[in-house]
Coordinates of C-alpha atoms in Angstrom, one line a residue:
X1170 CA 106.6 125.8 -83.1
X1171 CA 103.7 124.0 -81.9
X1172 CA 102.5 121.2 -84.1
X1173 CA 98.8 122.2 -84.7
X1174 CA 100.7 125.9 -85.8
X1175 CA 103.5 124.2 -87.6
X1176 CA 100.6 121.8 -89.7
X1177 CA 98.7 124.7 -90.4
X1178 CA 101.3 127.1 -91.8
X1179 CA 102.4 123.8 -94.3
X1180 CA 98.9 123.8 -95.1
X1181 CA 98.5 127.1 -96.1
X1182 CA 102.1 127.4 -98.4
X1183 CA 100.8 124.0 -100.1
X1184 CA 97.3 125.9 -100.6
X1185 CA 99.6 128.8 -101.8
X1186 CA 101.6 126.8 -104.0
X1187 CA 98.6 125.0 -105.8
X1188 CA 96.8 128.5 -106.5
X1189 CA 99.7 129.8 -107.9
X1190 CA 100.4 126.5 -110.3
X1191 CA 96.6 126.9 -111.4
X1192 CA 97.2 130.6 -112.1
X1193 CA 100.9 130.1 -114.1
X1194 CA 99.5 127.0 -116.4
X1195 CA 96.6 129.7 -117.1
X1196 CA 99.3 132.7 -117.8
X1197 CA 101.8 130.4 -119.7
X1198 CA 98.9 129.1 -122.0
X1199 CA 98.0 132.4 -123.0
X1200 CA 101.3 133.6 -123.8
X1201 CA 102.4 133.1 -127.4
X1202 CA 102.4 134.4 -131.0
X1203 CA 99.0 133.7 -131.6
X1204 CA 96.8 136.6 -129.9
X1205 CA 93.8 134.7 -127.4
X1206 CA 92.3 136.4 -124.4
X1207 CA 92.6 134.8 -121.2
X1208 CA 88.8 134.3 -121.2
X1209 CA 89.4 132.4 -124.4
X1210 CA 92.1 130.1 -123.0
X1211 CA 89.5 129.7 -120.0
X1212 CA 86.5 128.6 -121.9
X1213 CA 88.9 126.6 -124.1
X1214 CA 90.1 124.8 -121.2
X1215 CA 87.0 124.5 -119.0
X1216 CA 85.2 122.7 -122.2
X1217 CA 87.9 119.8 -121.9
X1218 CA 86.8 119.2 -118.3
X1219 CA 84.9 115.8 -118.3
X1220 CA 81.1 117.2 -117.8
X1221 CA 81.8 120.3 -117.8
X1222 CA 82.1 121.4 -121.7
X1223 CA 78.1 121.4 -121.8
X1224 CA 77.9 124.1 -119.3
X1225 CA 80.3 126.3 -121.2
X1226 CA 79.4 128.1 -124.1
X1227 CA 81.3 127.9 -127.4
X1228 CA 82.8 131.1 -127.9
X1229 CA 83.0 132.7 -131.7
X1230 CA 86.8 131.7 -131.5
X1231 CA 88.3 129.8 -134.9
X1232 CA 88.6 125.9 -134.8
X1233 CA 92.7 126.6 -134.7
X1234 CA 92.5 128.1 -131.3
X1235 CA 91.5 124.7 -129.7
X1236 CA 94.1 123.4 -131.0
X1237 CA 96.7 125.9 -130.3
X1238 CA 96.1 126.0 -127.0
X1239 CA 95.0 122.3 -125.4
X1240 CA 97.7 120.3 -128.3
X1241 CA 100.4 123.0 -128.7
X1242 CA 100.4 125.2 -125.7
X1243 CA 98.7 123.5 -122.6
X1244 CA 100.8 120.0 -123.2
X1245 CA 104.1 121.7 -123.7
X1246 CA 103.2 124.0 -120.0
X1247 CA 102.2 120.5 -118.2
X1248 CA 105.6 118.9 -119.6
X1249 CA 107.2 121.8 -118.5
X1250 CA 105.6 121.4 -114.7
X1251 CA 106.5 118.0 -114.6
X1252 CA 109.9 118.1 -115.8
X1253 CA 110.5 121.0 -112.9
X1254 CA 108.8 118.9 -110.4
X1255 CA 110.8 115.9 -111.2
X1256 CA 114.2 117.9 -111.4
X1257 CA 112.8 119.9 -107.5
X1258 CA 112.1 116.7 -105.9
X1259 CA 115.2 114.5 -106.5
X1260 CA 117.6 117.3 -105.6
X1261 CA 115.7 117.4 -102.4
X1262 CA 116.3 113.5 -101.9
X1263 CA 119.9 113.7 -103.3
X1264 CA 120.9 116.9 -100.6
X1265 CA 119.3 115.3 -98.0
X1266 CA 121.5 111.9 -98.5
X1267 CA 124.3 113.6 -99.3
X1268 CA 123.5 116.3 -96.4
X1269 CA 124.9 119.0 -98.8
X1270 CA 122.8 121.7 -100.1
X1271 CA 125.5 122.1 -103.4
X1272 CA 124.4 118.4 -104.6
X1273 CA 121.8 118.5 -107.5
X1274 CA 120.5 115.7 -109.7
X1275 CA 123.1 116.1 -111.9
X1276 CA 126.0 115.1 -109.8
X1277 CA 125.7 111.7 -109.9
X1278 CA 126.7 111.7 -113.4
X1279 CA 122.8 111.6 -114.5
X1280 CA 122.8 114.6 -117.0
X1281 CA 126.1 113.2 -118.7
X1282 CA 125.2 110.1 -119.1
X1283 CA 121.5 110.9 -120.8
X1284 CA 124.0 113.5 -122.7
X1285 CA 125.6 110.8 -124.4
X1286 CA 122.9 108.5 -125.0
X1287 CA 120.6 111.7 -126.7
X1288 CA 123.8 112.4 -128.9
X1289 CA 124.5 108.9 -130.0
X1290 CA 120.8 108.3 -130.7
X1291 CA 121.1 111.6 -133.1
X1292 CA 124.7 110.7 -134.9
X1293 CA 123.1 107.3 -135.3
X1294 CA 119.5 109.0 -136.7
X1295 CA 118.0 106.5 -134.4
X1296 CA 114.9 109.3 -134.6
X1297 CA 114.3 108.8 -138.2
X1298 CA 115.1 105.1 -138.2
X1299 CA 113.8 103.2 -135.4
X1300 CA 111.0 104.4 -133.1
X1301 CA 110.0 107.3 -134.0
X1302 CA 110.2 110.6 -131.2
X1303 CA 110.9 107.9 -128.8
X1304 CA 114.4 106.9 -130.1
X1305 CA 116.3 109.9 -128.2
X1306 CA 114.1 109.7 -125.0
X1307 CA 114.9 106.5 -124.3
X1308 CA 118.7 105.9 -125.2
X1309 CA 119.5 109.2 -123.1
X1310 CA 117.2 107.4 -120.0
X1311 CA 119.0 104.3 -120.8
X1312 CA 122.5 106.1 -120.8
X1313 CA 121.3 108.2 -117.4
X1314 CA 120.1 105.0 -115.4
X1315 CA 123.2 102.7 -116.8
X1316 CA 125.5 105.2 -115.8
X1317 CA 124.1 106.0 -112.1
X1318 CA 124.4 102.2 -111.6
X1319 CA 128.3 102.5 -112.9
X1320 CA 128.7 104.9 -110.4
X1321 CA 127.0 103.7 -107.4
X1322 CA 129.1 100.0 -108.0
X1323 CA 132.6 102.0 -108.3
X1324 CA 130.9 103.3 -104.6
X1325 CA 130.3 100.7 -103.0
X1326 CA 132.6 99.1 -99.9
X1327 CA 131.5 95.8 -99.2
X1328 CA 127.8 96.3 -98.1
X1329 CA 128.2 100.1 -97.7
X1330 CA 127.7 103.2 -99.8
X1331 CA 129.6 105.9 -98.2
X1332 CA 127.9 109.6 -99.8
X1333 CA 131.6 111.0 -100.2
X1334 CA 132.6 108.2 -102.3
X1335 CA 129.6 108.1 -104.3
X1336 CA 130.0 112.1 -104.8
X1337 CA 133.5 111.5 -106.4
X1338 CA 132.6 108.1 -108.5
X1339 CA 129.5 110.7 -109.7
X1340 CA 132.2 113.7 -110.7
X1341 CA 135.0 111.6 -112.2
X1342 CA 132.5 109.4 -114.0
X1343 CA 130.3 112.3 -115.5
X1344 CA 133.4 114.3 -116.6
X1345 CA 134.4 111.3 -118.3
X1346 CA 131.6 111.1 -120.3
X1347 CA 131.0 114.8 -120.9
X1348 CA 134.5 114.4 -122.8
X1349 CA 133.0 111.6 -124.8
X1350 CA 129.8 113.9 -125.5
X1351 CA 132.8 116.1 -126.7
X1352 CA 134.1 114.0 -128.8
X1353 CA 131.0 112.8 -130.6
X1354 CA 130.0 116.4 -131.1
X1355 CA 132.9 116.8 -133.1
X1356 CA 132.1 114.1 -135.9
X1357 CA 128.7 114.8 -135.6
X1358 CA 128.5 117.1 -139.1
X1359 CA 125.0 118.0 -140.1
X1360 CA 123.6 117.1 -137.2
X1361 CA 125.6 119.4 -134.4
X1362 CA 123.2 122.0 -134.0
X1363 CA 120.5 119.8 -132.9
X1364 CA 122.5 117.6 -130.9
X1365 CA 123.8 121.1 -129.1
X1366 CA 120.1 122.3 -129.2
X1367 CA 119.0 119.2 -126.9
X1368 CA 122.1 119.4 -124.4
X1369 CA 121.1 123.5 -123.9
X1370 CA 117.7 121.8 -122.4
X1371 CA 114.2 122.9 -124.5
X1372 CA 110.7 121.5 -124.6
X1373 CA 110.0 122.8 -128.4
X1374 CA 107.9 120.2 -130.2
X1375 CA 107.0 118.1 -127.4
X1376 CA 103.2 117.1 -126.6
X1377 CA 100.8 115.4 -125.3
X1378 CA 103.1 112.0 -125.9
X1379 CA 106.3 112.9 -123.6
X1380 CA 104.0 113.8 -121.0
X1381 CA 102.3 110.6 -121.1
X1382 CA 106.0 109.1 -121.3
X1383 CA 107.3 111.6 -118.0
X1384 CA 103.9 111.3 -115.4
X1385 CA 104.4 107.5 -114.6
X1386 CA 108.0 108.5 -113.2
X1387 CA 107.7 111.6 -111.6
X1388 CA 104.3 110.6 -110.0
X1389 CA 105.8 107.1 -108.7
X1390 CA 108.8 108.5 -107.9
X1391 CA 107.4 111.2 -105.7
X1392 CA 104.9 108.8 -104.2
X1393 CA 107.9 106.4 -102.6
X1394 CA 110.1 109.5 -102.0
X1395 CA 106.7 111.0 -99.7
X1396 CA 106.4 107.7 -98.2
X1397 CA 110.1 107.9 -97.0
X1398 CA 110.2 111.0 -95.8
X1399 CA 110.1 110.3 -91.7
X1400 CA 112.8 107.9 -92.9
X1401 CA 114.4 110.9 -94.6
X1402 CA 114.1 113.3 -91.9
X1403 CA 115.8 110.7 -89.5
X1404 CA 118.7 110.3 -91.8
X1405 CA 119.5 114.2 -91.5
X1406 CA 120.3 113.4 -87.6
X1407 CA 123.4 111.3 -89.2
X1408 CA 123.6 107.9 -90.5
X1409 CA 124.5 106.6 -87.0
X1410 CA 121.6 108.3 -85.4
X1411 CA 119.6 107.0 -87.8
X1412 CA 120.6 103.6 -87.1
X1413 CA 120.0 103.4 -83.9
X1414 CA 116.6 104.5 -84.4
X1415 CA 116.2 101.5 -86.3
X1416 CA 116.4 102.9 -90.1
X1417 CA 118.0 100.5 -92.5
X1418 CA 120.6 103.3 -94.3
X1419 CA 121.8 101.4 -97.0
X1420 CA 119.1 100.1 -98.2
X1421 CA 117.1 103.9 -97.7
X1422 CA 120.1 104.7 -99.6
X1423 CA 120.2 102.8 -102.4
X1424 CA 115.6 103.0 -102.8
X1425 CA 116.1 106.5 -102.6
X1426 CA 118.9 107.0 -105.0
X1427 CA 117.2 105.2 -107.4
X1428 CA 114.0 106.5 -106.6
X1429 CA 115.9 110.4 -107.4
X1430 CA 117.5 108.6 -110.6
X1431 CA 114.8 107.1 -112.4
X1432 CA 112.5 110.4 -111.9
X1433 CA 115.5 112.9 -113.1
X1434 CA 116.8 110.9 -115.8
X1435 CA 113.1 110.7 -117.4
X1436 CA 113.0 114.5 -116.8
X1437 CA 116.5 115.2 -118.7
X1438 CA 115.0 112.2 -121.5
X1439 CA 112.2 113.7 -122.8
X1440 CA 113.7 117.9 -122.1
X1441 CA 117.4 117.8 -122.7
X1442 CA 119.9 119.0 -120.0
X1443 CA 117.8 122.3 -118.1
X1444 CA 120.8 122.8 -115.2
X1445 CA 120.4 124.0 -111.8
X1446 CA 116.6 123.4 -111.1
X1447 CA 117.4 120.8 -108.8
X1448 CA 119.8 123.3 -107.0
X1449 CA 118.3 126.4 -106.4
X1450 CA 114.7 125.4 -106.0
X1451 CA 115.6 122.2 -102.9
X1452 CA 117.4 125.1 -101.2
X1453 CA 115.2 127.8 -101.9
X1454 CA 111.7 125.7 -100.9
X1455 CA 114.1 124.8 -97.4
X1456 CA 114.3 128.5 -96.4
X1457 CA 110.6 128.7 -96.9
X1458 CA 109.3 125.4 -95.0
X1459 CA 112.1 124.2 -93.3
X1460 CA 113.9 120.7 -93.6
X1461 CA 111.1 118.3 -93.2
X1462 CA 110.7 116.1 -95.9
X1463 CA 106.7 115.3 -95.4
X1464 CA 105.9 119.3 -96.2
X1465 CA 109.4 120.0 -98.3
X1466 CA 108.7 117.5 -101.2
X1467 CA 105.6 118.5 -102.3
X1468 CA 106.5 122.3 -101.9
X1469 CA 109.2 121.4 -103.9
X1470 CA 107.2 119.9 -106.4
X1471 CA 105.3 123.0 -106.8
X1472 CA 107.7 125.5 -106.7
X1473 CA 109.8 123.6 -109.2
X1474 CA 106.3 123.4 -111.6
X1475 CA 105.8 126.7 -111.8
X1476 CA 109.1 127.9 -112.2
X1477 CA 110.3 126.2 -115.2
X1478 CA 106.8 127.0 -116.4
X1479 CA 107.6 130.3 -116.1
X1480 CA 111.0 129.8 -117.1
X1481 CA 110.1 128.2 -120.6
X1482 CA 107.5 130.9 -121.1
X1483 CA 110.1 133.4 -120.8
X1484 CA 112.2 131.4 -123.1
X1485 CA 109.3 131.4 -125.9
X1486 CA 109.3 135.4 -126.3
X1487 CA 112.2 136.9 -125.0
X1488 CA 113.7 136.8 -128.4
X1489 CA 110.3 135.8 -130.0
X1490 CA 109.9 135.1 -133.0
X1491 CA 113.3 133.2 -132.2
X1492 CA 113.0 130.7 -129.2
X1493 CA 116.0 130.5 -126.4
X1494 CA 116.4 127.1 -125.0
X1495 CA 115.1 127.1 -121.8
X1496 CA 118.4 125.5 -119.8
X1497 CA 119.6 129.1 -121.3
X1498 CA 117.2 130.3 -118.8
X1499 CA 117.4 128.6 -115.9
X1500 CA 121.9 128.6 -115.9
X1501 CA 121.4 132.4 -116.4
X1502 CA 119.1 132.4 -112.7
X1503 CA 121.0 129.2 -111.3
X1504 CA 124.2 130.5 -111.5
X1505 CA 124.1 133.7 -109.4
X1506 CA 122.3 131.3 -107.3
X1507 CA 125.0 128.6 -106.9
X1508 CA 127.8 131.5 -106.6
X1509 CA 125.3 132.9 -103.3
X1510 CA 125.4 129.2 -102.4
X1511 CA 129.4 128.8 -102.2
X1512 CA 129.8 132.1 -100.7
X1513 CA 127.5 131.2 -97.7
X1514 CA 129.1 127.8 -96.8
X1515 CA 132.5 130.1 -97.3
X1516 CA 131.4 132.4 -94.6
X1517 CA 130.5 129.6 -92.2
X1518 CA 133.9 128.3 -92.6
X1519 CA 132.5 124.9 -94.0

């Protein structure tokens, strides 16, 4: 394709994409028990715009709506957007080091690790004792990042990281600690259900403060994986292509691993374990745009937005007044996904 052609049908799925995240915060914030109009939610919204609330008039709406929608609803649909975005965007980076469209961020042993860390900080009742919502966030980002660095040491051959080994020291490592997760569970007496509540993946009480806690990691995080991207897209050619072009692998390797770490494991830290985003939406955004990094990032930034969005929408009233968690969800789409997944590479005898 001609690059003036190929620049201008990026521009218009990225002008696609944004419309459609514009219109599913909208559609997300109006869904819920409390009955308000879409013009409501508008108006509500539009009046929280810096300069903008003195050209909107006050609607005869009660004070409780403002703060139903902008506290409850709006900050839980913006967590929800980042979380997808973070999940989409290192499963991009982490199948296009590991050049295999099956590798998600999970597989380096990052969802295990936060696993344990969230399920110790409950047993422990670091949450009621020592800093507040913030006790669970941060031991499970602790356990995620501590664990990821386990992993890529057991990896490493002198000053190389070959991707094979550091796909097995992920597997063997995170079923290790799934087993401990296991056992923990089982002592865990009055406080099971919400430790197996957090590893199903749910945003339910979060706010305004876990999305202040998310945006400086998925926004830096993005930012050096979009810079890298040309070095990215060179790396798909093979490591030894790559070097000869004058890319320095291992140390692309181990910025962008940790780049793809830092932003999932804050993800899984402040929403529990939501499965398969990373997956399905790298591969599904590919199809779309193609492999190049410099368009595929931010489309699967987007994509990944508005579908756990929608995802955790769905999750709210599908068994309303009851709530599903929302890695319910997301297995329930990802694994018919995956299954398409292993039965193409099967039919191209890989």
């Amino acid at each position: 394709m001609d690059p003036r052609r190929r620049y201008k049908y990026w521009r218009l799925w990225i002008s696609l994409l944004l419309a459609g995240l514009a219109g599913t915060v909208v559609v997300c914030t109006v869904i819920g028990p409390a009955a308000i109009s879409p013009g409501e939610v508008l108006a509500i919204l539009g009046r929280k715009l810096p300069g903008a609330g003195r050209f909107i008039a006050r609607g005869d709406w009660p004070d409780s709506f403002e703060t139903i929608v902008f506290q409850l609803r709006l900050a839980r649909v913006v967590l929800a957007v980042l979380v997808g975005a973070g999940l989409a965007v290192a499963g991009v980076v982490l199948q296009g080091l590991l050049q295999n469209p099956l590798a998600d961020p999970y597989i380096l042993g990052i969802s295990s690790g936060a696993a344990l860390g969230a399920t110790l900080a409950m047993l422990f009742g670091l949450g009621t004792h020592v800093l507040g919502i913030y006790a669970v966030p941060l031991v499970a980002f602790v356990g995620a990042v501590v664990t990821v660095v386990v992993v890529y040491t057991l990896a490493r051959k002198g000053n190389r990281v070959p991707m094979a080994t550091l796909l097995l020291a992920g597997i063997a490592i995170g079923s290790f600690l799934s087993a401990l997760t296991s056992l923990a569970m089982i002592t865990s007496g009055q406080n099971l259900q919400q430790v197996i509540f957090w590893l199903m993946g749910g945003l339910a009480g979060r706010g305004w403060d876990h999305v202040i806690v998310l945006l400086p990691y998925v926004f830096g995080g993005f930012i050096l994986m979009y810079f890298s991207a040309h070095r990215l897209n060179v790396i798909l050619l093979g490591e030894e292509a790559a070097q000869h072009l004058g890319i320095d692998v291992e140390r692309l390797k181990l910025v962008m691993l940790g780049a793809a770490t830092l932003v999932a494991a804050a993800a899984v830290a402040v929403s529990g374990v939501i499965g398969f985003v990373g997956l399905i939406i790298p591969h599904t955004v590919r199809m779309l745009v193609g492999p190049d990094h410099r368009v595929l990032l931010p489309a699967a930034a987007l994509v990944g937005g508005i579908f756990l969005a929608l995802a955790d929408a769905l999750a709210r009233v599908v068994a309303a007044p009851e709530e599903i968690p929302v890695g319910v969800i997301t297995a329930i789409c990802g694994g018919p996904f995956f299954i398409y997944l292993l039965r193409r590479k099967k039919d191209a005898g890989i």
